[in-house]
GROMACS .gro file of C-alpha atoms in nm:
model
  337
    1MET     CA    1  -2.104   3.204   5.413
    2PRO     CA    2  -2.288   3.064   5.106
    3ILE     CA    3  -2.093   2.817   4.896
    4THR     CA    4  -2.001   2.905   4.538
    5LYS     CA    5  -2.078   2.699   4.228
    6LYS     CA    6  -1.711   2.610   4.185
    7GLN     CA    7  -1.686   2.500   4.546
    8TYR     CA    8  -1.996   2.285   4.513
    9ARG     CA    9  -1.851   2.126   4.197
   10ARG     CA   10  -1.537   2.041   4.395
   11PHE     CA   11  -1.755   1.885   4.666
   12LEU     CA   12  -1.923   1.667   4.402
   13VAL     CA   13  -1.586   1.543   4.270
   14ILE     CA   14  -1.461   1.466   4.622
   15ASP     CA   15  -1.786   1.284   4.696
   16ALA     CA   16  -1.753   1.076   4.377
   17CYS     CA   17  -1.392   0.985   4.462
   18LEU     CA   18  -1.481   0.873   4.815
   19ARG     CA   19  -1.768   0.657   4.686
   20SER     CA   20  -1.571   0.495   4.404
   21GLU     CA   21  -1.561   0.117   4.435
   22ALA     CA   22  -1.311   0.092   4.150
   23SER     CA   23  -1.054   0.311   4.330
   24PRO     CA   24  -1.109   0.291   4.706
   25PHE     CA   25  -0.908   0.505   4.949
   26PRO     CA   26  -0.811   0.779   4.699
   27THR     CA   27  -0.504   0.979   4.802
   28ARG     CA   28  -0.494   1.355   4.839
   29GLU     CA   29  -0.303   1.385   4.512
   30GLU     CA   30  -0.551   1.161   4.325
   31ILE     CA   31  -0.852   1.362   4.443
   32ILE     CA   32  -0.687   1.695   4.358
   33ASP     CA   33  -0.602   1.560   4.012
   34LYS     CA   34  -0.965   1.456   3.959
   35ILE     CA   35  -1.087   1.801   4.067
   36GLU     CA   36  -0.844   1.977   3.832
   37GLN     CA   37  -0.956   1.758   3.542
   38ALA     CA   38  -1.323   1.826   3.612
   39LEU     CA   39  -1.285   2.203   3.658
   40ASP     CA   40  -1.000   2.244   3.407
   41GLU     CA   41  -0.803   2.457   3.650
   42LYS     CA   42  -0.540   2.419   3.919
   43ILE     CA   43  -0.634   2.410   4.289
   44SER     CA   44  -0.402   2.447   4.586
   45LEU     CA   45  -0.349   2.204   4.873
   46SER     CA   46  -0.500   2.459   5.114
   47THR     CA   47  -0.816   2.481   4.898
   48PHE     CA   48  -0.850   2.102   4.908
   49GLU     CA   49  -0.806   2.093   5.286
   50LYS     CA   50  -1.059   2.375   5.333
   51ASP     CA   51  -1.308   2.182   5.119
   52LEU     CA   52  -1.266   1.870   5.332
   53TYR     CA   53  -1.314   2.075   5.648
   54ALA     CA   54  -1.627   2.239   5.505
   55MET     CA   55  -1.774   1.902   5.409
   56ARG     CA   56  -1.701   1.761   5.757
   57GLU     CA   57  -1.770   2.050   5.991
   58LEU     CA   58  -1.938   2.363   5.859
   59PRO     CA   59  -2.314   2.432   5.889
   60GLU     CA   60  -2.302   2.575   5.537
   61PRO     CA   61  -2.323   2.352   5.331
   62GLY     CA   62  -2.419   2.138   5.631
   63PHE     CA   63  -2.314   1.799   5.491
   64TYR     CA   64  -2.128   1.687   5.808
   65ALA     CA   65  -1.974   1.419   5.588
   66PRO     CA   66  -1.814   1.120   5.771
   67ILE     CA   67  -1.478   1.155   5.596
   68GLY     CA   68  -1.196   0.951   5.744
   69PHE     CA   69  -0.830   0.891   5.658
   70ASP     CA   70  -0.687   0.539   5.633
   71ARG     CA   71  -0.320   0.546   5.735
   72TYR     CA   72  -0.251   0.202   5.589
   73HIS     CA   73  -0.379   0.292   5.243
   74HIS     CA   74  -0.281   0.660   5.277
   75GLY     CA   75  -0.620   0.758   5.142
   76TYR     CA   76  -0.960   0.899   5.233
   77PHE     CA   77  -1.290   0.717   5.276
   78TYR     CA   78  -1.646   0.751   5.408
   79SER     CA   79  -1.688   0.572   5.742
   80ASP     CA   80  -2.053   0.523   5.640
   81LYS     CA   81  -2.039   0.331   5.312
   82ASN     CA   82  -2.394   0.440   5.221
   83TYR     CA   83  -2.319   0.810   5.264
   84SER     CA   84  -2.327   1.056   4.975
   85ILE     CA   85  -2.388   1.428   4.963
   86ALA     CA   86  -2.648   1.342   4.697
   87ASN     CA   87  -2.852   1.182   4.976
   88PHE     CA   88  -2.831   1.495   5.187
   89LYS     CA   89  -3.175   1.616   5.286
   90LEU     CA   90  -3.280   1.927   5.097
   91LYS     CA   91  -3.414   2.225   5.285
   92ASP     CA   92  -3.775   2.322   5.226
   93GLU     CA   93  -3.672   2.635   5.036
   94ASP     CA   94  -3.434   2.426   4.821
   95ILE     CA   95  -3.718   2.190   4.735
   96ASP     CA   96  -3.944   2.481   4.642
   97ALA     CA   97  -3.675   2.634   4.419
   98ILE     CA   98  -3.599   2.305   4.240
   99GLU     CA   99  -3.969   2.231   4.203
  100ILE     CA  100  -4.042   2.566   4.038
  101ALA     CA  101  -3.732   2.549   3.817
  102THR     CA  102  -3.821   2.196   3.703
  103ALA     CA  103  -4.179   2.298   3.628
  104MET     CA  104  -4.044   2.583   3.417
  105LEU     CA  105  -3.817   2.340   3.232
  106CYS     CA  106  -4.119   2.125   3.157
  107ARG     CA  107  -4.268   2.417   2.965
  108PHE     CA  108  -3.984   2.381   2.714
  109SER     CA  109  -4.006   2.003   2.687
  110ASN     CA  110  -4.102   2.037   2.319
  111VAL     CA  111  -3.759   2.187   2.237
  112PRO     CA  112  -3.568   1.909   2.054
  113VAL     CA  113  -3.235   1.974   2.228
  114LEU     CA  114  -3.400   1.873   2.557
  115ASN     CA  115  -3.537   1.558   2.398
  116LYS     CA  116  -3.178   1.437   2.360
  117PHE     CA  117  -3.203   1.340   2.726
  118PRO     CA  118  -3.523   1.135   2.741
  119GLY     CA  119  -3.688   1.138   3.078
  120ALA     CA  120  -3.426   1.369   3.234
  121ILE     CA  121  -3.677   1.629   3.347
  122GLU     CA  122  -3.914   1.358   3.469
  123LYS     CA  123  -3.629   1.202   3.672
  124ILE     CA  124  -3.555   1.533   3.841
  125MET     CA  125  -3.922   1.586   3.913
  126SER     CA  126  -3.959   1.237   4.059
  127VAL     CA  127  -3.674   1.302   4.305
  128VAL     CA  128  -3.829   1.632   4.407
  129ASN     CA  129  -4.171   1.468   4.442
  130ALA     CA  130  -4.022   1.212   4.678
  131ARG     CA  131  -3.885   1.484   4.903
  132LYS     CA  132  -4.127   1.773   4.877
  133ILE     CA  133  -4.387   1.866   5.134
  134LEU     CA  134  -4.674   1.922   4.894
  135ASN     CA  135  -4.814   1.644   4.682
  136GLU     CA  136  -4.863   1.702   4.307
  137GLU     CA  137  -5.226   1.803   4.350
  138ASP     CA  138  -5.132   2.069   4.607
  139PHE     CA  139  -4.848   2.197   4.389
  140ASN     CA  140  -5.078   2.247   4.092
  141ARG     CA  141  -5.336   2.411   4.315
  142TYR     CA  142  -5.096   2.661   4.470
  143LEU     CA  143  -4.866   2.737   4.176
  144GLN     CA  144  -4.967   2.772   3.812
  145LEU     CA  145  -4.720   2.855   3.536
  146GLU     CA  146  -4.811   2.990   3.196
  147GLU     CA  147  -4.849   2.721   2.933
  148ILE     CA  148  -4.616   2.759   2.633
  149PRO     CA  149  -4.762   2.618   2.310
  150PRO     CA  150  -4.527   2.441   2.066
  151THR     CA  151  -4.353   2.687   1.833
  152ARG     CA  152  -4.243   2.609   1.479
  153GLY     CA  153  -3.867   2.621   1.426
  154ASN     CA  154  -3.756   2.476   1.759
  155GLU     CA  155  -3.627   2.174   1.570
  156TYR     CA  156  -3.337   2.387   1.442
  157ILE     CA  157  -3.206   2.485   1.786
  158GLU     CA  158  -2.955   2.202   1.818
  159THR     CA  159  -2.818   2.251   1.465
  160LEU     CA  160  -2.781   2.625   1.518
  161LEU     CA  161  -2.611   2.584   1.855
  162LYS     CA  162  -2.358   2.345   1.705
  163ALA     CA  163  -2.290   2.589   1.421
  164ILE     CA  164  -2.233   2.876   1.667
  165ARG     CA  165  -1.999   2.668   1.883
  166GLY     CA  166  -1.819   2.524   1.581
  167ASN     CA  167  -1.780   2.860   1.401
  168ASN     CA  168  -1.962   2.724   1.097
  169VAL     CA  169  -2.127   2.927   0.821
  170LEU     CA  170  -2.490   2.840   0.750
  171ARG     CA  171  -2.710   2.858   0.445
  172VAL     CA  172  -3.051   2.951   0.586
  173HIS     CA  173  -3.364   2.920   0.374
  174TYR     CA  174  -3.587   3.191   0.517
  175GLN     CA  175  -3.954   3.263   0.454
  176ALA     CA  176  -4.033   3.607   0.594
  177TYR     CA  177  -4.392   3.691   0.683
  178ARG     CA  178  -4.371   3.975   0.435
  179GLY     CA  179  -4.159   3.849   0.152
  180GLU     CA  180  -4.131   3.628  -0.151
  181GLN     CA  181  -4.355   3.324  -0.142
  182SER     CA  182  -4.066   3.090  -0.219
  183GLY     CA  183  -3.839   3.236   0.047
  184ILE     CA  184  -3.475   3.350   0.022
  185ASP     CA  185  -3.145   3.179   0.093
  186TYR     CA  186  -2.906   3.369   0.324
  187LEU     CA  187  -2.546   3.292   0.407
  188VAL     CA  188  -2.527   3.353   0.780
  189HIS     CA  189  -2.231   3.363   1.017
  190PRO     CA  190  -2.419   3.272   1.340
  191TYR     CA  191  -2.332   3.439   1.671
  192LEU     CA  192  -2.620   3.395   1.912
  193LEU     CA  193  -2.952   3.223   1.986
  194LYS     CA  194  -3.188   3.458   2.169
  195GLU     CA  195  -3.527   3.383   2.324
  196HIS     CA  196  -3.798   3.649   2.340
  197ASP     CA  197  -4.166   3.617   2.418
  198ASN     CA  198  -4.151   3.235   2.399
  199ARG     CA  199  -3.993   3.243   2.051
  200TRP     CA  200  -3.635   3.177   1.946
  201TYR     CA  201  -3.421   3.391   1.714
  202LEU     CA  202  -3.087   3.344   1.539
  203VAL     CA  203  -2.861   3.647   1.546
  204GLY     CA  204  -2.571   3.658   1.304
  205MET     CA  205  -2.400   3.839   1.018
  206ALA     CA  206  -2.582   3.818   0.687
  207GLU     CA  207  -2.292   3.783   0.442
  208HIS     CA  208  -2.453   3.972   0.153
  209ALA     CA  209  -2.503   4.285   0.365
  210ARG     CA  210  -2.223   4.235   0.619
  211GLN     CA  211  -2.469   4.345   0.885
  212ILE     CA  212  -2.608   4.184   1.198
  213ARG     CA  213  -2.951   4.040   1.118
  214THR     CA  214  -3.210   3.856   1.326
  215PHE     CA  215  -3.390   3.548   1.192
  216GLY     CA  216  -3.699   3.406   1.362
  217LEU     CA  217  -3.669   3.029   1.387
  218ASP     CA  218  -4.039   2.995   1.308
  219ARG     CA  219  -3.965   3.138   0.962
  220ILE     CA  220  -3.666   2.917   0.885
  221ARG     CA  221  -3.753   2.645   0.634
  222GLY     CA  222  -3.417   2.473   0.614
  223THR     CA  223  -3.048   2.500   0.709
  224GLU     CA  224  -2.721   2.369   0.567
  225VAL     CA  225  -2.377   2.382   0.727
  226LEU     CA  226  -2.115   2.506   0.479
  227HIS     CA  227  -1.792   2.354   0.601
  228ASP     CA  228  -1.592   2.497   0.308
  229LYS     CA  229  -1.686   2.858   0.387
  230LYS     CA  230  -1.458   3.063   0.612
  231TYR     CA  231  -1.635   3.182   0.926
  232GLN     CA  232  -1.615   3.555   0.995
  233LYS     CA  233  -1.661   3.714   1.336
  234ILE     CA  234  -1.716   4.086   1.314
  235SER     CA  235  -1.729   4.296   1.630
  236PHE     CA  236  -2.039   4.176   1.815
  237ASP     CA  237  -2.119   4.200   2.184
  238PRO     CA  238  -2.466   4.053   2.257
  239GLY     CA  239  -2.501   4.251   2.579
  240GLU     CA  240  -2.414   4.578   2.411
  241PHE     CA  241  -2.609   4.504   2.092
  242PHE     CA  242  -2.939   4.453   2.277
  243SER     CA  243  -2.868   4.693   2.566
  244HIS     CA  244  -3.109   4.961   2.445
  245THR     CA  245  -3.384   4.752   2.293
  246ILE     CA  246  -3.722   4.621   2.393
  247GLY     CA  247  -3.761   4.281   2.233
  248ILE     CA  248  -3.552   4.143   1.949
  249SER     CA  249  -3.546   4.389   1.659
  250VAL     CA  250  -3.261   4.639   1.620
  251PRO     CA  251  -3.321   4.867   1.317
  252GLY     CA  252  -2.992   4.922   1.138
  253ASN     CA  253  -2.975   5.301   1.139
  254GLU     CA  254  -3.152   5.364   1.469
  255LYS     CA  255  -2.954   5.504   1.760
  256PRO     CA  256  -3.068   5.503   2.126
  257CYS     CA  257  -3.263   5.813   2.222
  258THR     CA  258  -3.429   5.945   2.535
  259VAL     CA  259  -3.789   5.823   2.549
  260VAL     CA  260  -4.027   5.992   2.793
  261LEU     CA  261  -4.354   5.814   2.875
  262LYS     CA  262  -4.628   5.940   3.106
  263PHE     CA  263  -4.840   5.666   3.264
  264SER     CA  264  -5.161   5.660   3.460
  265ARG     CA  265  -5.085   5.609   3.827
  266SER     CA  266  -5.210   5.248   3.829
  267GLN     CA  267  -5.004   5.148   3.524
  268GLY     CA  268  -4.705   5.341   3.653
  269GLN     CA  269  -4.712   5.138   3.972
  270TYR     CA  270  -4.675   4.823   3.763
  271LEU     CA  271  -4.359   4.965   3.607
  272LEU     CA  272  -4.221   5.049   3.948
  273SER     CA  273  -4.264   4.687   4.054
  274GLN     CA  274  -4.140   4.544   3.723
  275PRO     CA  275  -3.935   4.791   3.517
  276LEU     CA  276  -3.975   4.791   3.143
  277HIS     CA  277  -3.602   4.833   3.085
  278ALA     CA  278  -3.277   4.867   3.278
  279THR     CA  279  -3.253   5.236   3.180
  280GLN     CA  280  -3.591   5.320   3.334
  281LYS     CA  281  -3.593   5.626   3.564
  282LEU     CA  282  -3.885   5.789   3.743
  283ILE     CA  283  -3.864   6.166   3.685
  284HIS     CA  284  -4.206   6.291   3.801
  285GLU     CA  285  -4.493   6.164   4.014
  286ASN     CA  286  -4.824   6.307   4.132
  287HIS     CA  287  -5.166   6.176   4.239
  288HIS     CA  288  -5.269   6.102   3.880
  289SER     CA  289  -4.958   5.992   3.690
  290LEU     CA  290  -4.596   5.875   3.687
  291THR     CA  291  -4.348   5.985   3.421
  292PHE     CA  292  -4.044   5.777   3.328
  293THR     CA  293  -3.746   5.822   3.100
  294PHE     CA  294  -3.576   5.540   2.908
  295ARG     CA  295  -3.275   5.518   2.681
  296LEU     CA  296  -3.407   5.310   2.393
  297VAL     CA  297  -3.397   5.236   2.024
  298ILE     CA  298  -3.736   5.297   1.862
  299ASN     CA  299  -3.845   4.962   1.724
  300TYR     CA  300  -4.153   4.750   1.655
  301GLU     CA  301  -4.167   4.597   2.002
  302LEU     CA  302  -4.155   4.935   2.178
  303CYS     CA  303  -4.444   5.064   1.967
  304SER     CA  304  -4.640   4.744   2.035
  305LYS     CA  305  -4.589   4.787   2.409
  306ILE     CA  306  -4.716   5.144   2.394
  307LEU     CA  307  -5.021   5.043   2.189
  308GLY     CA  308  -5.091   4.769   2.443
  309TRP     CA  309  -5.108   5.027   2.723
  310HIS     CA  310  -5.351   5.238   2.508
  311ARG     CA  311  -5.522   5.497   2.732
  312ASP     CA  312  -5.282   5.440   3.024
  313VAL     CA  313  -4.978   5.594   2.850
  314GLU     CA  314  -4.884   5.912   2.668
  315VAL     CA  315  -4.568   5.956   2.461
  316ILE     CA  316  -4.409   6.285   2.564
  317ARG     CA  317  -4.100   6.256   2.344
  318PRO     CA  318  -3.934   6.206   2.105
  319GLU     CA  319  -4.159   6.344   1.833
  320LYS     CA  320  -4.064   6.061   1.600
  321LEU     CA  321  -4.204   5.801   1.839
  322LYS     CA  322  -4.512   6.012   1.912
  323SER     CA  323  -4.583   6.047   1.538
  324GLU     CA  324  -4.536   5.673   1.483
  325VAL     CA  325  -4.782   5.584   1.761
  326ILE     CA  326  -5.039   5.840   1.636
  327SER     CA  327  -5.009   5.695   1.284
  328LEU     CA  328  -5.065   5.342   1.413
  329LEU     CA  329  -5.366   5.446   1.622
  330GLU     CA  330  -5.523   5.631   1.329
  331ALA     CA  331  -5.475   5.328   1.105
  332ALA     CA  332  -5.639   5.110   1.368
  333LEU     CA  333  -5.938   5.349   1.404
  334LYS     CA  334  -5.999   5.341   1.028
  335LYS     CA  335  -6.073   4.970   1.055
  336TYR     CA  336  -6.373   5.054   1.276
  337ALA     CA  337  -6.495   5.360   1.083
   0.00000   0.00000   0.00000
């Protein structure tokens, strides 16, 4: 049976206790206390004993840890002083997973919050490199990830995260792409940082409108934490708020509607393998096309997706979306007339 994250965290605490030179031969009570402090929750004696048994005997996780009990000191110890579960040999599939995850982390190395831990990603990668089957040249030859160019605004991520966690109101100086040249100051009660299409967005209540607004970090020109302002949390569920959207924009008055799109067979096959949205349903299929329904809010990103599919898609309904796409296509054609 696969181990859980909580169980693995308990294993790590037990391992640290047994390797501690400052407090050798930790007692059962001392180890349990350390686990409860680390996990911030109570654990039973039976849970502790099951964890010890799993570390000693079970093929999953497969540590086979040399844990002994010293009757004189009434405490536990490793019979092999050099043993640690951190030295446990990773499986090939574990190495592959860590290698890919680390390479993906490297794509975000320009995000300032990661720079607070200099060399952390490189340290992880060096450990993986020491254990992996492929050398670096082979890895780059067999697996290539998309390069993410630096994006303006990432320097605000740490400040915004702290404001969200601390329930602090922010003054955000915002320069919209279509707006006043000097920009506008907003008082924002921040709720969420959301990433979309390699860009970051702040989601929060704009105080002047008392509505949820989205602010692209690349358009933020400055922030100030207002400690004297009372933070307000209106009803906001991130999962529900974005549950019927493609992308990041949620027009204020728009409600989800049934969207029906008819795709060429080749493009439809792509959507079968990688659905556009969780509400996607296949309702008709023949030799030439596949037709899907979605429950979506009509927004900029949805229209952009449809325009990107050009001749491989047809909007069946609603009429509002069909008219919007026709209008955009006609405007585009005029540029080539």
